[in-house]
XYZ file of C-alpha atoms in Angstrom:
630
model
C -4.761 187.025 103.228
C -4.677 185.275 106.543
C -1.037 185.185 107.632
C -2.089 183.858 110.971
C -2.365 180.315 109.627
C 1.042 180.629 108.167
C 2.771 181.803 111.363
C 0.909 179.108 113.238
C 2.385 176.440 111.040
C 5.806 177.775 111.756
C 5.208 176.952 115.421
C 3.703 173.602 114.530
C 6.810 172.682 112.552
C 8.967 173.696 115.488
C 11.125 176.244 113.748
C 13.490 177.952 116.036
C 13.242 181.693 115.903
C 16.839 182.312 116.834
C 17.938 180.327 113.729
C 15.725 182.451 111.426
C 17.070 185.533 113.227
C 20.734 184.542 112.464
C 19.854 183.919 108.821
C 18.101 187.247 108.550
C 21.113 189.015 110.219
C 23.458 187.175 107.845
C 21.346 188.398 104.900
C 21.632 192.059 105.952
C 25.419 191.614 106.275
C 25.441 190.171 102.744
C 23.576 193.257 101.456
C 25.897 195.523 103.226
C 28.866 193.592 101.757
C 27.309 194.081 98.134
C 27.023 197.733 98.871
C 30.641 197.846 100.005
C 31.725 196.038 96.892
C 30.111 198.453 94.601
C 31.589 201.454 96.387
C 35.202 199.713 96.176
C 34.685 199.273 92.405
C 33.723 202.904 92.199
C 36.962 203.877 93.975
C 38.939 201.526 91.916
C 37.619 203.161 88.781
C 38.404 206.634 90.096
C 42.129 205.410 90.652
C 42.217 204.033 87.093
C 40.982 207.281 85.322
C 42.838 209.686 87.556
C 44.838 212.461 85.805
C 48.557 211.458 86.153
C 49.572 214.920 87.245
C 47.069 214.810 90.241
C 48.302 213.785 93.646
C 44.784 212.583 94.755
C 42.256 210.433 93.137
C 38.664 211.513 93.898
C 35.547 209.336 93.692
C 32.814 212.015 92.905
C 29.035 211.636 92.729
C 26.304 214.009 92.001
C 26.958 217.821 91.907
C 30.667 217.049 92.371
C 30.165 215.735 95.862
C 33.379 213.821 96.754
C 32.601 210.260 98.034
C 36.181 209.178 98.565
C 39.618 210.650 98.371
C 42.575 208.477 97.658
C 45.935 210.135 98.034
C 48.584 209.046 95.336
C 51.643 211.079 96.628
C 54.439 208.693 97.706
C 55.568 209.154 101.338
C 59.085 210.328 100.073
C 57.884 212.926 97.532
C 58.973 216.339 98.260
C 56.884 219.362 97.344
C 58.126 220.496 93.928
C 59.399 224.091 93.595
C 57.590 224.530 90.213
C 54.014 224.205 89.446
C 54.590 221.313 86.990
C 55.615 218.027 88.657
C 58.891 216.500 87.171
C 58.981 213.253 85.201
C 60.341 211.549 88.331
C 57.475 212.635 90.434
C 54.906 211.503 87.783
C 56.481 208.127 87.567
C 56.456 207.848 91.319
C 52.785 208.837 91.319
C 51.996 206.317 88.780
C 53.675 203.567 90.728
C 51.730 204.804 93.848
C 48.496 204.653 92.083
C 49.223 201.169 90.829
C 49.991 200.132 94.370
C 46.861 201.736 95.557
C 44.762 200.053 92.969
C 46.217 196.702 93.980
C 45.295 197.424 97.560
C 41.683 198.400 96.488
C 41.306 195.365 94.336
C 42.609 193.086 97.090
C 40.052 194.716 99.440
C 37.311 194.149 96.704
C 38.406 190.560 96.316
C 38.252 189.859 100.061
C 34.839 191.437 100.190
C 33.793 189.249 97.183
C 35.036 186.100 98.781
C 33.452 186.808 102.101
C 30.082 187.701 100.391
C 30.345 184.465 98.400
C 31.022 182.415 101.632
C 28.263 183.956 103.501
C 25.815 183.382 100.622
C 26.817 179.780 100.487
C 26.352 179.351 104.157
C 23.106 181.054 104.037
C 21.899 178.886 101.173
C 22.791 175.770 103.126
C 21.155 177.024 106.253
C 17.997 178.200 104.443
C 17.776 174.815 102.503
C 18.112 172.855 105.798
C 15.548 174.880 107.635
C 13.109 175.075 104.724
C 13.305 171.285 104.408
C 12.831 170.924 108.119
C 9.724 173.282 107.893
C 8.220 171.105 105.136
C 9.056 167.874 106.924
C 7.470 169.082 110.228
C 4.185 169.954 108.466
C 4.176 166.656 106.507
C 4.749 164.848 109.901
C 1.660 166.609 111.370
C -0.455 165.658 108.341
C 0.711 162.039 108.678
C -0.234 161.913 112.339
C -3.502 163.431 111.612
C -4.187 160.796 109.049
C -4.326 158.200 111.962
C -7.432 160.039 113.459
C -9.447 159.943 110.191
C -11.199 157.142 108.447
C -11.712 158.317 104.876
C -8.171 157.549 104.077
C -9.217 153.915 104.018
C -11.299 154.484 100.763
C -9.599 153.909 97.543
C -11.098 156.696 95.497
C -12.510 159.213 97.904
C -10.108 159.201 100.705
C -6.582 159.976 99.686
C -6.970 162.326 96.706
C -7.468 165.802 98.668
C -4.970 164.699 101.391
C -2.400 163.712 98.788
C -2.567 167.222 97.136
C -2.411 168.654 100.490
C 0.725 166.478 101.404
C 2.514 167.316 98.254
C 1.629 170.601 96.386
C 0.346 172.554 99.369
C 3.274 171.808 101.553
C 5.644 172.584 98.698
C 4.035 175.876 98.320
C 4.352 176.532 102.041
C 8.098 175.440 101.806
C 8.638 177.767 98.949
C 7.102 180.812 100.584
C 9.017 180.077 103.930
C 12.378 179.860 101.936
C 11.645 183.059 100.054
C 10.905 184.922 103.170
C 13.790 183.464 104.950
C 16.213 184.458 102.095
C 14.885 187.706 100.933
C 12.494 189.194 103.550
C 15.168 191.395 105.137
C 17.982 191.162 102.707
C 16.236 192.654 99.715
C 14.659 195.774 101.478
C 18.114 196.663 102.961
C 19.835 196.024 99.508
C 17.329 198.152 97.830
C 17.432 200.991 100.336
C 21.313 200.892 100.062
C 21.236 200.901 96.311
C 18.819 203.743 96.311
C 21.140 205.808 98.497
C 24.204 204.936 96.379
C 22.335 205.859 93.325
C 21.284 209.293 94.680
C 24.863 209.806 95.788
C 26.194 208.945 92.238
C 23.521 210.675 90.102
C 21.186 212.717 92.235
C 18.309 214.023 90.024
C 19.408 211.682 87.372
C 18.791 208.658 89.580
C 15.404 209.920 90.471
C 14.689 210.291 86.756
C 15.962 206.765 85.900
C 13.922 205.226 88.821
C 10.754 206.906 87.699
C 11.555 205.680 84.049
C 12.193 202.242 85.301
C 8.954 202.109 87.332
C 6.897 203.358 84.404
C 8.710 200.956 82.103
C 7.944 198.057 84.513
C 4.183 198.964 84.648
C 4.019 199.062 80.838
C 5.923 195.967 80.186
C 3.979 194.089 82.843
C 0.721 195.132 81.250
C 1.970 194.107 77.698
C 3.226 190.832 78.962
C -0.122 190.212 80.837
C -2.161 191.060 77.712
C 0.283 188.877 75.561
C -0.269 185.975 77.963
C -4.102 186.417 77.941
C -3.980 186.540 73.933
C -1.673 183.421 74.011
C -3.962 181.441 76.373
C -7.001 182.329 74.173
C -5.151 181.231 71.004
C -4.050 178.029 72.792
C -7.585 177.146 73.740
C -8.659 177.872 70.227
C -5.995 175.759 68.678
C -6.755 172.911 71.115
C -10.410 172.879 70.035
C -9.497 172.856 66.413
C -7.138 170.013 67.030
C -9.950 168.039 68.690
C -12.007 168.406 65.513
C -9.063 167.029 63.463
C -8.765 164.190 65.882
C -12.417 163.518 65.603
C -12.052 163.374 61.773
C -9.309 160.778 62.271
C -11.455 158.813 64.588
C -14.352 158.666 62.027
C -12.314 157.146 59.130
C -14.069 153.790 59.681
C -17.620 155.267 59.317
C -16.411 157.370 56.349
C -15.138 154.161 54.503
C -18.403 152.268 55.340
C -20.621 154.944 53.995
C -18.204 155.898 51.098
C -18.068 159.572 51.814
C -14.423 160.151 51.300
C -14.852 163.212 49.146
C -17.137 164.900 51.651
C -14.837 163.924 54.458
C -11.808 165.331 52.574
C -13.392 168.657 52.140
C -14.437 168.694 55.946
C -11.028 167.731 56.919
C -9.269 170.330 54.907
C -11.543 173.057 56.214
C -10.737 171.982 59.793
C -7.114 171.827 58.907
C -7.232 175.431 57.505
C -8.868 176.645 60.595
C -6.308 174.846 62.816
C -3.422 176.290 60.786
C -4.645 179.859 61.470
C -5.178 179.124 65.072
C -1.739 177.531 65.372
C -0.043 180.502 63.663
C -1.750 182.914 66.236
C -0.687 180.796 69.019
C 2.982 180.621 67.855
C 2.977 184.408 67.325
C 2.184 185.151 71.032
C 4.135 182.286 72.630
C 6.904 184.566 74.010
C 6.835 186.933 76.917
C 8.571 189.680 75.047
C 6.801 190.778 72.004
C 7.689 193.683 69.662
C 5.919 196.285 71.779
C 7.897 195.291 74.840
C 11.188 195.315 72.845
C 10.395 198.658 71.679
C 9.635 200.206 75.055
C 12.995 198.609 76.325
C 14.833 200.027 73.555
C 13.348 203.535 74.023
C 13.961 203.450 77.715
C 17.586 202.273 77.326
C 18.131 204.955 74.672
C 16.818 207.723 77.095
C 18.892 206.365 80.046
C 22.117 206.091 77.960
C 21.566 209.651 76.391
C 21.030 211.256 79.749
C 24.150 209.642 81.312
C 26.101 210.528 78.097
C 25.036 214.253 77.998
C 25.794 214.760 81.751
C 29.252 212.932 81.184
C 30.228 215.187 78.232
C 29.057 218.190 80.063
C 31.325 217.570 82.950
C 28.496 217.049 85.477
C 29.064 213.483 85.785
C 32.502 211.691 86.039
C 33.299 208.442 84.301
C 33.410 206.071 87.442
C 29.894 207.297 88.517
C 28.752 206.997 85.034
C 29.953 203.370 84.841
C 28.632 202.488 88.257
C 25.317 204.117 88.071
C 23.743 201.896 85.354
C 25.021 198.801 87.415
C 23.246 200.202 90.531
C 19.959 200.824 88.722
C 20.072 197.292 87.177
C 20.585 195.781 90.733
C 17.660 197.871 91.972
C 15.453 196.519 89.042
C 16.625 193.001 90.035
C 15.636 193.739 93.610
C 12.137 194.885 92.601
C 11.655 191.666 90.477
C 12.834 189.385 93.339
C 10.705 191.283 95.858
C 7.596 190.690 93.509
C 8.438 186.947 93.101
C 8.930 186.573 96.909
C 5.527 188.229 97.513
C 3.860 185.671 95.051
C 5.565 182.781 96.801
C 4.384 184.060 100.265
C 0.944 184.678 99.075
C 0.777 181.106 97.758
C 2.105 179.915 101.000
C -0.513 181.772 102.972
C -3.383 180.233 100.745
C -1.748 176.806 101.225
C -1.476 177.389 104.930
C -5.222 177.885 105.220
C -5.938 174.580 103.709
C -3.291 172.749 105.816
C -4.590 174.328 109.035
C -8.137 173.544 108.221
C -7.057 169.892 107.709
C -5.067 169.825 110.974
C -8.033 171.343 112.882
C -10.525 168.841 111.739
C -12.045 166.883 114.427
C -10.732 163.384 114.548
C -13.294 160.779 113.282
C -11.880 157.913 115.288
C -11.826 158.396 118.987
C -11.340 156.005 121.839
C -13.711 156.510 124.807
C -12.271 156.842 128.351
C -12.242 153.443 130.187
C -12.620 151.553 126.953
C -12.975 147.692 127.267
C -10.649 145.076 126.155
C -11.898 143.021 123.277
C -11.379 139.237 123.236
C -11.158 137.264 120.002
C -14.712 137.136 118.481
C -16.390 133.878 119.636
C -20.086 134.320 118.492
C -20.956 136.916 115.852
C -20.309 140.329 114.283
C -23.381 142.435 113.885
C -23.961 145.678 111.810
C -27.032 147.350 113.062
C -28.613 149.989 110.512
C -25.225 151.372 109.621
C -24.818 154.502 107.401
C -21.447 155.650 106.216
C -20.863 158.919 104.149
C -17.732 159.790 102.128
C -15.864 163.110 102.644
C -17.991 164.557 99.808
C -21.305 163.594 101.497
C -21.923 160.705 99.233
C -23.724 157.768 101.024
C -21.413 154.711 100.723
C -23.626 152.576 102.976
C -27.161 153.368 103.838
C -29.202 151.328 106.498
C -27.026 148.192 106.222
C -27.778 145.432 108.803
C -25.651 142.385 108.599
C -24.683 139.564 110.822
C -21.427 137.524 110.342
C -21.035 134.324 112.469
C -17.818 133.616 114.053
C -15.697 131.355 111.804
C -17.732 131.945 108.752
C -16.686 133.080 105.322
C -18.560 135.920 103.671
C -17.907 137.401 100.113
C -18.846 140.946 99.379
C -19.744 141.855 95.866
C -20.746 145.109 94.180
C -19.759 147.699 91.499
C -18.849 150.586 93.853
C -15.305 149.803 95.333
C -15.734 152.524 97.909
C -18.955 150.940 99.231
C -17.329 147.576 99.513
C -14.207 148.971 101.240
C -16.429 151.019 103.647
C -18.244 147.820 104.723
C -15.005 145.923 105.566
C -13.290 148.863 107.063
C -15.851 149.136 109.758
C -14.583 146.022 111.323
C -11.098 147.229 112.420
C -12.676 150.707 112.936
C -10.850 152.422 110.158
C -14.222 154.107 109.578
C -16.946 154.802 112.003
C -20.618 154.722 110.818
C -22.491 158.120 110.761
C -25.424 156.316 112.316
C -25.911 152.670 113.472
C -23.612 150.495 115.371
C -21.117 147.649 114.912
C -20.870 145.098 117.614
C -18.647 142.188 118.239
C -19.998 139.583 120.694
C -22.268 142.292 122.004
C -19.747 144.929 122.402
C -19.956 148.232 120.563
C -16.719 148.851 118.693
C -16.750 152.457 119.890
C -16.606 151.122 123.585
C -13.457 148.828 123.141
C -9.772 149.854 122.961
C -8.397 150.367 119.379
C -5.376 148.267 120.337
C -7.332 145.211 121.301
C -9.735 145.463 118.387
C -7.038 145.798 115.729
C -5.056 142.968 117.407
C -8.044 140.795 116.195
C -8.135 141.932 112.594
C -5.685 141.489 109.771
C -6.152 142.844 106.210
C -4.762 141.963 102.767
C -5.722 144.882 100.367
C -4.098 144.620 96.918
C -3.517 148.458 96.791
C -1.055 148.272 99.733
C 0.533 144.845 99.597
C 4.133 145.788 100.553
C 6.178 148.596 101.986
C 9.423 149.722 100.477
C 11.681 148.147 102.969
C 13.193 144.694 103.657
C 11.248 141.499 103.183
C 11.641 140.920 106.918
C 10.077 144.305 107.789
C 7.091 143.555 105.275
C 6.250 140.228 107.130
C 7.054 141.226 110.859
C 6.347 144.974 110.422
C 9.359 145.996 112.425
C 8.105 144.058 115.629
C 11.390 142.775 117.305
C 9.365 139.954 118.955
C 9.089 138.156 115.628
C 12.456 136.381 115.082
C 13.678 135.010 111.687
C 12.471 131.454 112.417
C 8.925 132.700 112.833
C 9.141 134.926 109.812
C 10.266 131.888 107.764
C 7.493 129.757 109.129
C 4.896 132.320 108.031
C 6.481 132.633 104.605
C 6.368 128.812 104.224
C 2.747 128.657 104.999
C 1.947 131.045 102.146
C 4.428 129.520 99.695
C 6.632 132.736 99.741
C 9.831 131.276 101.328
C 11.330 129.850 98.162
C 10.665 133.239 96.487
C 12.525 135.065 99.202
C 15.435 132.661 99.245
C 16.137 133.472 95.657
C 16.425 137.156 96.450
C 20.017 138.684 96.558
C 19.966 138.977 100.393
C 17.062 136.826 101.301
C 14.971 138.159 104.068
C 17.134 141.297 104.258
C 16.540 142.215 100.545
C 15.029 145.697 100.161
C 11.889 145.502 97.968
C 9.587 148.045 96.433
C 10.588 151.399 94.639
C 14.321 151.687 94.265
C 14.699 148.078 95.612
C 14.292 144.652 94.230
C 11.368 144.228 91.936
C 8.750 141.668 92.849
C 5.862 140.415 90.800
C 2.379 141.264 92.069
C 1.517 137.611 92.964
C 4.846 137.491 94.968
C 3.906 140.750 96.752
C 0.548 139.183 97.551
C 2.113 136.076 99.007
C 4.276 138.247 101.325
C 1.121 140.139 102.441
C -0.572 136.894 103.172
C 2.548 135.758 105.207
C 2.153 138.972 107.219
C -1.524 138.138 107.987
C -0.470 134.584 108.944
C 2.172 135.783 111.345
C -0.138 138.155 113.275
C -2.589 135.284 113.854
C -5.852 137.420 113.805
C -9.315 136.169 114.630
C -10.827 138.222 111.760
C -9.302 138.389 108.287
C -10.243 140.737 105.351
C -8.858 139.689 102.066
C -9.219 141.446 98.884
C -8.679 139.176 96.065
C -6.309 140.057 93.336
C -7.686 141.595 90.103
C -4.481 141.265 88.272
C -3.807 138.300 85.901
C -2.217 135.280 87.644
C -0.281 132.563 85.904
C -2.008 129.221 86.056
C 0.882 127.574 87.894
C 0.674 130.243 90.685
C -3.140 130.167 91.256
C -3.005 126.716 93.313
C -0.245 128.200 95.580
C -2.297 131.348 96.410
C -5.564 129.139 96.776
C -3.658 126.965 99.190
C -2.293 129.835 101.089
C -5.600 131.594 101.628
C -7.227 128.177 102.568
C -4.580 127.637 105.297
C -4.987 131.261 106.418
C -8.936 130.991 106.647
C -9.018 127.985 108.975
C -10.595 128.733 112.305
C -11.043 132.529 111.481
C -13.915 134.893 110.512
C -13.190 135.886 106.900
C -14.506 138.621 104.663
C -13.589 138.376 101.113
C -13.786 141.351 98.490
C -14.063 138.610 96.074
C -13.085 138.740 92.456
C -13.182 134.991 91.600
C -16.172 132.757 91.193
C -14.510 129.882 93.044
C -14.089 132.001 96.119
C -17.634 133.304 95.887
C -19.108 129.657 95.609
C -16.887 128.501 98.479
C -18.165 131.128 100.901
C -20.953 130.499 103.469
C -22.825 133.763 102.470
C -22.596 136.365 99.589
C -23.303 139.954 100.318
C -24.447 141.965 97.121
C -24.199 145.791 97.467
C -25.911 148.308 95.204
C -26.229 152.115 95.808
C -25.067 151.472 99.382
C -27.761 148.928 100.231
C -27.634 145.243 100.557
C -29.596 144.075 97.476
C -28.834 140.372 98.007
C -27.805 138.152 100.771
C -27.546 134.391 100.774
C -25.404 131.498 99.373
C -24.154 131.759 95.843
C -26.502 129.077 94.789
C -29.634 130.898 96.446
C -28.587 134.164 94.716
C -28.046 132.624 91.424
C -31.658 131.585 91.474
C -33.174 134.699 93.074
C -30.928 137.731 92.224
C -30.852 139.509 88.849
C -28.242 141.718 90.256
C -26.030 138.905 91.360
C -26.222 137.367 87.964
C -25.519 140.661 86.219
C -22.446 141.177 88.410
C -21.334 137.637 87.512
C -21.696 138.552 83.820
C -19.949 141.820 84.117
C -17.017 140.742 86.287
C -16.582 137.165 85.344
C -18.191 137.037 81.902
C -20.531 134.224 83.051
C -23.718 134.056 81.127
C -26.576 133.333 83.590
C -30.211 132.650 82.942
C -32.680 135.442 83.556
C -30.221 138.340 82.861
C -30.925 141.796 84.025
C -31.589 144.746 81.775
C -29.304 147.827 81.790
C -32.225 150.029 82.550
C -32.868 147.934 85.691
C -29.577 148.824 87.110
């Protein structure tokens, strides 16, 4: 287990070591308070069971060792002349014992209140520091994402990173919290309980510790075997259920071929198999089976018998006999918590390895020193023999060469969404090609500043139309230079202004999750308004695949038409009208350009183009393509 990665992440998250030290010190104090409370309980029990004729209550442990002496003689009591104290003296001692018991209980209550308050403060501090630890790591992952290009791909890019961002960081947080809470507190508690147990019971405590250890080993073995049996039974039952579901799904064929009697026998046989498998699964669905219960019963009887025999023989006093099982139970609880803590920390160490590997990855998008400023494209964009690979090594683009004239409109078609997205994401340098170059007006995009390049490009992707924020933020993206009149003008250009006016707080309305709900077409128009406001020279638009009401389509068409004027536009097209209105259509297949030309030219020359029309738009075209040719 590589703990170096875990410790490094603590530094990355900027967790103050002094705060952790204070929490650990408070945990040790809490453990000592627990031991003090147990000792006070033992003293209180000694006072409760003291012989009325005795002037001293003694809290004794193993072999008659006195752990505490509590005088019960009133200060004014004289030494009696006879060996037997008088009734008055006995009454005075009872009153003194009651007073001493009150003091002891008050001390115990103060310890309990102090321990509770300290535990509450520790929990608060641990929760805050653990959340800060997780937030610090998530911040680093977020910043690292800026340096990578694969996050731009819809299917290949975000999956592993989202798992890293959520599950792995949660594992790290849980391991950090467990260590912060229990790493020092539990060993101190366990050591103190062991010493207290030895003081109370001596060899009896050693015997019970060995018994509990043996019991824990046997019980864990039984539980593990029970879990394995339950898992096997569950898989078997699931397989049998799949056969039953298949039988239900074949009803139509059964009816057509009139084999109801055969199907009934087959179904009944499958149902009987499932009943047996289900019964086995239900039998082993609990952690504690009969064997575990028997072991617990035998161990409890042995422990109780040993304590009882020693108590009857006078070798163990009642306070110690009561306190000893409590001490042993707390020891067992400490062992259990230590085991759980170690499991959490091992998961955290495994997660740390994945997170550190991600943070150490070499950035894919770099800016060279002395990079040049890129002016708005005036002539052409050229892709020269470009090859792009996904994070799994799959070729998304292979040897793609393409020229886009400034001010032209180009539609990209294909069945592979990642390939289409990879092509358009090369333009704002969200991706870099593995081989080949992308040039704008002769300048290699690797040689220009990212700021000047991305100032020329705006995107409208249907997977990320709006942020969970105000409408004003969604259009202006928090840039204070865009005042409200400019936001309103952009919204009017894309027919979104009247939608926004109807919202509860207009442009200040919070939209998205936990905010005001917007229809998808409304979100799309707001995204178009954002693109209008930033006035790019290059525009990438993914057309919506969701259903749009007929009354809304002309509004979106007009908004896009206004937006495209005087700009170089690349469409991820999903409508025939857009494809036919573009200057050129690029047809991608297996990462290569399989067709390039106007819609009319491709209609006549490309079987793949006609097939895509048929698949996506249900347009029957002459000269269809066979499935085998794909």
